[in-house]
Short mmCIF file of C-alpha atoms in Angstrom, two decimals:
data_model
loop_
_atom_site.label_atom_id
_atom_site.label_comp_id
_atom_site.label_asym_id
_atom_site.label_seq_id
_atom_site.Cartn_x
_atom_site.Cartn_y
_atom_site.Cartn_z
CA MET A 47 -0.04 -0.02 -0.32
CA LYS A 48 1.17 3.60 -1.10
CA GLY A 49 2.21 5.70 1.80
CA PRO A 50 1.23 9.32 2.45
CA THR A 51 2.68 11.90 0.13
CA ALA A 52 3.58 15.75 0.58
CA VAL A 53 4.94 18.77 -1.28
CA ILE A 54 6.68 21.61 0.59
CA ALA A 55 6.09 25.12 -0.99
CA GLU A 56 8.34 27.59 0.69
CA ASP A 57 10.43 30.35 -1.17
CA GLU A 58 13.24 30.45 1.19
CA PRO A 59 15.78 27.59 0.21
CA MET A 60 17.24 27.30 3.33
CA LEU A 61 14.21 26.68 5.34
CA ARG A 62 12.63 24.69 2.89
CA ALA A 63 15.68 22.24 3.22
CA GLU A 64 15.41 22.28 6.73
CA ILE A 65 11.56 21.52 7.05
CA ARG A 66 12.42 18.86 4.29
CA ASP A 67 14.98 17.34 6.60
CA LEU A 68 12.72 17.34 9.88
CA LEU A 69 10.20 15.73 7.91
CA ARG A 70 12.28 12.68 6.97
CA THR A 71 13.75 12.70 10.45
CA HIS A 72 10.20 12.73 12.11
CA TRP A 73 7.89 11.19 9.43
CA PRO A 74 10.26 8.82 7.42
CA GLU A 75 7.34 6.86 5.60
CA LEU A 76 6.20 10.24 4.24
CA GLU A 77 6.89 10.63 0.66
CA ILE A 78 7.97 14.14 -0.60
CA SER A 79 7.00 14.14 -3.87
CA ALA A 80 8.46 17.77 -4.86
CA GLU A 81 9.47 20.94 -3.29
CA ALA A 82 8.47 24.58 -4.89
CA GLU A 83 9.96 27.83 -4.39
CA ASP A 84 7.19 30.05 -5.56
CA GLY A 85 3.39 29.79 -6.00
CA VAL A 86 3.18 28.82 -9.54
CA GLN A 87 5.57 25.69 -8.80
CA ALA A 88 3.26 24.84 -6.12
CA ILE A 89 0.33 24.63 -8.07
CA GLU A 90 2.18 22.62 -10.64
CA ALA A 91 3.19 20.19 -7.97
CA LEU A 92 -0.12 19.87 -6.56
CA GLU A 93 -1.99 19.06 -10.00
CA ARG A 94 0.98 16.66 -11.18
CA TYR A 95 1.67 14.61 -7.74
CA GLY A 96 -1.78 15.08 -5.96
CA PRO A 97 -0.31 14.93 -2.62
CA ASN A 98 -2.36 14.20 0.50
CA VAL A 99 -0.24 17.00 2.40
CA LEU A 100 0.85 20.16 1.39
CA PHE A 101 3.13 22.27 3.95
CA LEU A 102 2.44 25.86 2.27
CA ASP A 103 4.20 29.12 3.09
CA ILE A 104 1.34 31.72 2.96
CA GLN A 105 3.44 34.62 1.33
CA MET A 106 5.33 33.37 -1.78
CA PRO A 107 6.38 34.95 -5.27
CA GLY A 108 4.46 33.97 -8.35
CA ALA A 109 1.32 33.16 -6.60
CA THR A 110 0.32 33.44 -3.30
CA GLY A 111 -0.26 30.77 -0.62
CA ILE A 112 -3.83 31.85 -0.61
CA GLU A 113 -4.27 31.26 -3.91
CA VAL A 114 -2.30 27.89 -3.82
CA ALA A 115 -4.75 26.81 -1.03
CA ARG A 116 -7.65 27.61 -3.09
CA HIS A 117 -6.30 24.90 -5.63
CA ALA A 118 -5.80 22.58 -2.71
CA SER A 119 -9.13 22.71 -1.31
CA GLY A 120 -10.57 19.36 -0.91
CA ARG A 121 -7.82 17.90 -2.40
CA ALA A 122 -4.97 17.95 0.11
CA HIS A 123 -4.66 18.87 3.90
CA VAL A 124 -2.81 21.96 4.37
CA VAL A 125 -0.50 22.87 6.93
CA PHE A 126 0.44 26.70 6.75
CA LEU A 127 4.02 27.79 7.21
CA THR A 128 4.33 31.58 7.95
CA ALA A 129 6.40 34.17 10.06
CA TYR A 130 3.18 35.79 11.19
CA ASP A 131 0.84 34.39 14.10
CA ALA A 132 -2.20 36.78 13.22
CA TYR A 133 -4.51 34.32 11.56
CA ALA A 134 -3.78 31.08 13.34
CA LEU A 135 -7.13 31.08 14.92
CA GLN A 136 -9.05 31.70 11.56
CA ALA A 137 -6.72 28.85 10.01
CA PHE A 138 -7.86 26.56 12.61
CA GLU A 139 -11.54 27.27 12.35
CA GLN A 140 -11.76 27.12 8.47
CA GLY A 141 -10.12 23.75 8.06
CA ALA A 142 -6.45 24.07 8.03
CA VAL A 143 -4.61 21.23 9.69
CA ASP A 144 -2.26 23.16 11.50
CA TYR A 145 -0.24 26.42 11.23
CA LEU A 146 3.34 26.80 11.79
CA LEU A 147 5.55 29.62 12.83
CA LYS A 148 8.77 30.10 11.06
CA PRO A 149 11.54 28.82 12.42
CA VAL A 150 9.76 25.54 12.71
CA ALA A 151 11.14 23.68 16.10
CA ALA A 152 11.20 19.88 15.86
CA ASP A 153 8.85 19.59 18.67
CA ARG A 154 6.40 21.67 17.12
CA LEU A 155 6.64 20.13 13.82
CA GLN A 156 6.21 16.75 15.66
CA VAL A 157 2.64 17.89 16.83
CA ALA A 158 1.58 19.15 13.41
CA ILE A 159 2.69 15.43 11.98
CA GLU A 160 0.11 13.77 14.34
CA ARG A 161 -2.32 16.34 13.65
CA VAL A 162 -2.10 15.39 9.95
CA ARG A 163 -1.96 11.73 10.41
CA GLY A 164 -5.13 11.50 11.98
CA ARG A 165 -6.63 13.83 9.27
CA LEU A 166 -5.87 11.44 6.67
CA ARG A 167 -8.46 9.47 7.48
CA GLU A 168 -10.67 12.00 6.32
CA PRO A 169 -11.36 13.82 3.06
CA PRO A 170 -9.64 17.00 3.11
CA ALA A 171 -11.48 20.30 4.21
CA ASP A 172 -12.92 22.85 2.03
CA LEU A 173 -10.63 25.89 2.27
CA ASN A 174 -12.46 28.58 0.38
CA GLY A 175 -13.73 30.23 3.26
CA LEU A 176 -10.52 30.74 4.75
CA THR A 177 -8.76 31.84 1.57
CA GLU A 178 -11.32 34.63 1.26
CA LEU A 179 -10.79 35.43 5.09
CA LEU A 180 -6.99 35.41 4.95
CA ARG A 181 -7.39 37.73 1.54
CA SER A 182 -9.45 39.90 3.05
CA ALA A 183 -7.04 40.29 6.26
CA LEU A 184 -3.94 40.88 4.54
CA GLY A 185 -5.43 43.32 2.20
CA LYS A 186 -6.54 45.43 5.10
CA GLU A 187 -3.38 44.80 6.87
CA ARG A 188 0.02 44.38 5.11
CA GLN A 189 2.41 41.98 7.13
CA TYR A 190 6.15 42.96 7.14
CA LEU A 191 9.01 40.33 8.28
CA LYS A 192 9.71 40.84 11.88
CA TRP A 193 12.84 38.52 11.44
CA LEU A 194 14.58 36.16 8.80
CA THR A 195 16.92 33.28 8.71
CA VAL A 196 20.15 33.57 7.49
CA PRO A 197 22.81 30.57 6.61
CA ARG A 198 25.93 30.55 9.19
CA GLY A 199 27.76 27.25 8.00
CA THR A 200 25.75 24.29 7.89
CA GLU A 201 23.22 26.22 10.38
CA LEU A 202 20.62 28.53 10.38
CA ARG A 203 20.68 31.90 12.26
CA VAL A 204 17.70 33.91 13.12
CA VAL A 205 18.05 37.52 12.51
CA ALA A 206 15.31 40.21 13.94
CA THR A 207 15.13 42.80 11.29
CA ASP A 208 15.75 45.91 13.72
CA GLU A 209 19.28 44.11 13.95
CA ILE A 210 19.89 44.72 10.08
CA ASP A 211 21.97 47.72 9.56
CA TYR A 212 21.67 47.72 5.72
CA LEU A 213 21.14 45.31 2.95
CA GLN A 214 23.28 45.23 -0.52
CA ALA A 215 22.53 43.88 -3.89
CA SER A 216 25.17 41.27 -4.70
CA ASN A 217 24.55 39.92 -8.28
CA LYS A 218 21.21 37.58 -7.94
CA TYR A 219 21.89 37.57 -4.15
CA THR A 220 21.73 39.79 -1.15
CA THR A 221 24.22 40.65 1.49
CA VAL A 222 22.55 41.40 5.21
CA ASN A 223 24.94 43.54 7.05
CA THR A 224 24.29 43.35 10.94
CA ARG A 225 26.11 44.40 13.98
CA GLY A 226 27.06 40.99 14.36
CA GLY A 227 28.21 40.08 10.87
CA SER A 228 27.04 39.83 7.28
CA PHE A 229 25.12 37.03 5.75
CA LEU A 230 24.47 36.06 2.00
CA LEU A 231 20.81 35.55 0.86
CA THR A 232 19.69 33.97 -2.03
CA SER A 233 16.80 36.47 -2.45
CA SER A 234 17.47 39.56 -4.52
CA LEU A 235 17.37 42.94 -3.19
CA LYS A 236 14.03 43.80 -4.88
CA GLU A 237 12.41 40.54 -3.41
CA MET A 238 13.61 41.69 0.27
CA GLN A 239 12.35 45.10 -0.24
CA GLU A 240 8.89 43.93 -0.77
CA LYS A 241 9.19 41.71 2.32
CA LEU A 242 10.32 44.79 4.81
CA ASP A 243 8.62 47.65 6.14
CA PRO A 244 9.18 50.79 4.01
CA ALA A 245 8.87 52.88 7.10
CA VAL A 246 11.79 51.17 8.62
CA PHE A 247 14.15 50.45 5.43
CA LEU A 248 14.51 52.99 2.87
CA GLN A 249 16.10 52.41 -0.34
CA ILE A 250 19.09 55.19 -1.02
CA HIS A 251 20.59 53.67 -3.92
CA ARG A 252 19.72 50.95 -6.49
CA GLY A 253 21.80 48.54 -4.65
CA ILE A 254 21.34 49.40 -1.15
CA ILE A 255 18.48 49.51 1.37
CA VAL A 256 19.45 51.13 4.85
CA ASN A 257 17.62 50.79 8.34
CA VAL A 258 16.35 54.33 8.86
CA SER A 259 16.80 53.89 12.70
CA ARG A 260 20.72 53.00 11.90
CA ILE A 261 21.48 56.47 10.35
CA GLU A 262 23.94 58.48 12.19
CA THR A 263 24.98 61.27 9.88
CA ILE A 264 24.34 62.22 6.06
CA TYR A 265 27.37 63.78 4.53
CA ARG A 266 27.60 66.02 0.97
CA SER A 267 30.65 64.92 -0.99
CA PHE A 268 32.76 67.84 -2.66
CA ARG A 269 31.00 66.63 -5.71
CA GLY A 270 27.47 67.47 -4.34
CA SER A 271 26.33 63.65 -4.08
CA LEU A 272 25.21 62.45 -0.50
CA GLU A 273 26.57 59.73 1.65
CA VAL A 274 25.13 58.05 4.62
CA LYS A 275 27.25 56.86 7.67
CA LEU A 276 25.39 54.37 10.09
CA LYS A 277 25.68 54.19 13.57
CA ASP A 278 28.93 52.20 14.75
CA ARG A 279 29.95 51.63 11.07
CA LYS A 280 32.73 53.34 9.31
CA GLU A 281 31.86 52.49 5.73
CA LEU A 282 30.02 55.61 3.69
CA LEU A 283 27.04 54.58 1.76
CA PRO A 284 26.17 56.17 -1.53
CA VAL A 285 22.75 57.64 -2.21
CA SER A 286 21.90 57.66 -5.62
CA GLY A 287 20.39 61.12 -7.26
CA SER A 288 17.15 59.77 -7.93
CA HIS A 289 16.85 59.02 -3.86
CA ALA A 290 18.61 62.38 -2.69
CA HIS A 291 15.17 64.00 -2.37
CA LEU A 292 14.61 61.49 0.35
CA PHE A 293 17.01 63.81 2.83
CA ARG A 294 15.98 67.21 1.45
CA GLN A 295 14.44 69.61 4.05
CA SER A 296 10.90 70.54 3.40
#
């Protein structure tokens, strides 16, 4: 008899790998049919493999987790993955099997596994009510990252966004500079900008976003261009001409 199958949909590669490894350890009989890094891939995997379980990030590029959940409604048991806990109660009330906050702890995932195992005896829930509720709630109040995970060797480190001094584009990657060190993310600067609160993180150059609370001094160079110095850092960050208006006095 074929065992249970699952698809993991999570746009952060390190987190996706961590969830996959935890599932293999705590639910070895579960076959992971596919992994998706965006919503479009998740929908394609859902159609192609017809998994019993979908571990689904709510906010992904391409198509949101809410749109993917609509496709999964009545077809797969859904466990939501998210950095926000604002909608956990609604998720449970409307049929989601579980709601895991990132980073996912092993003991918390074990609880989710037991819940899913219990639900596998039943048909997957109709999630249309939940997707409409989440869409409405997310539309009223945009949620921004409060923390992110960054690779440190073979491990992941959790960095609160208020620890970030600035982010800098590095080809297709992003360097996150904090008081505790620098870390390389596989997300582009544009992708990170969409996830960060614009009231806190200000783009001053095509390749640089700074934490406004970390700005100490704004200098004008002998050529007339602006440069930003951050607290407790020696480097000066350039302000491009198209962003100079952000620092003009009204």
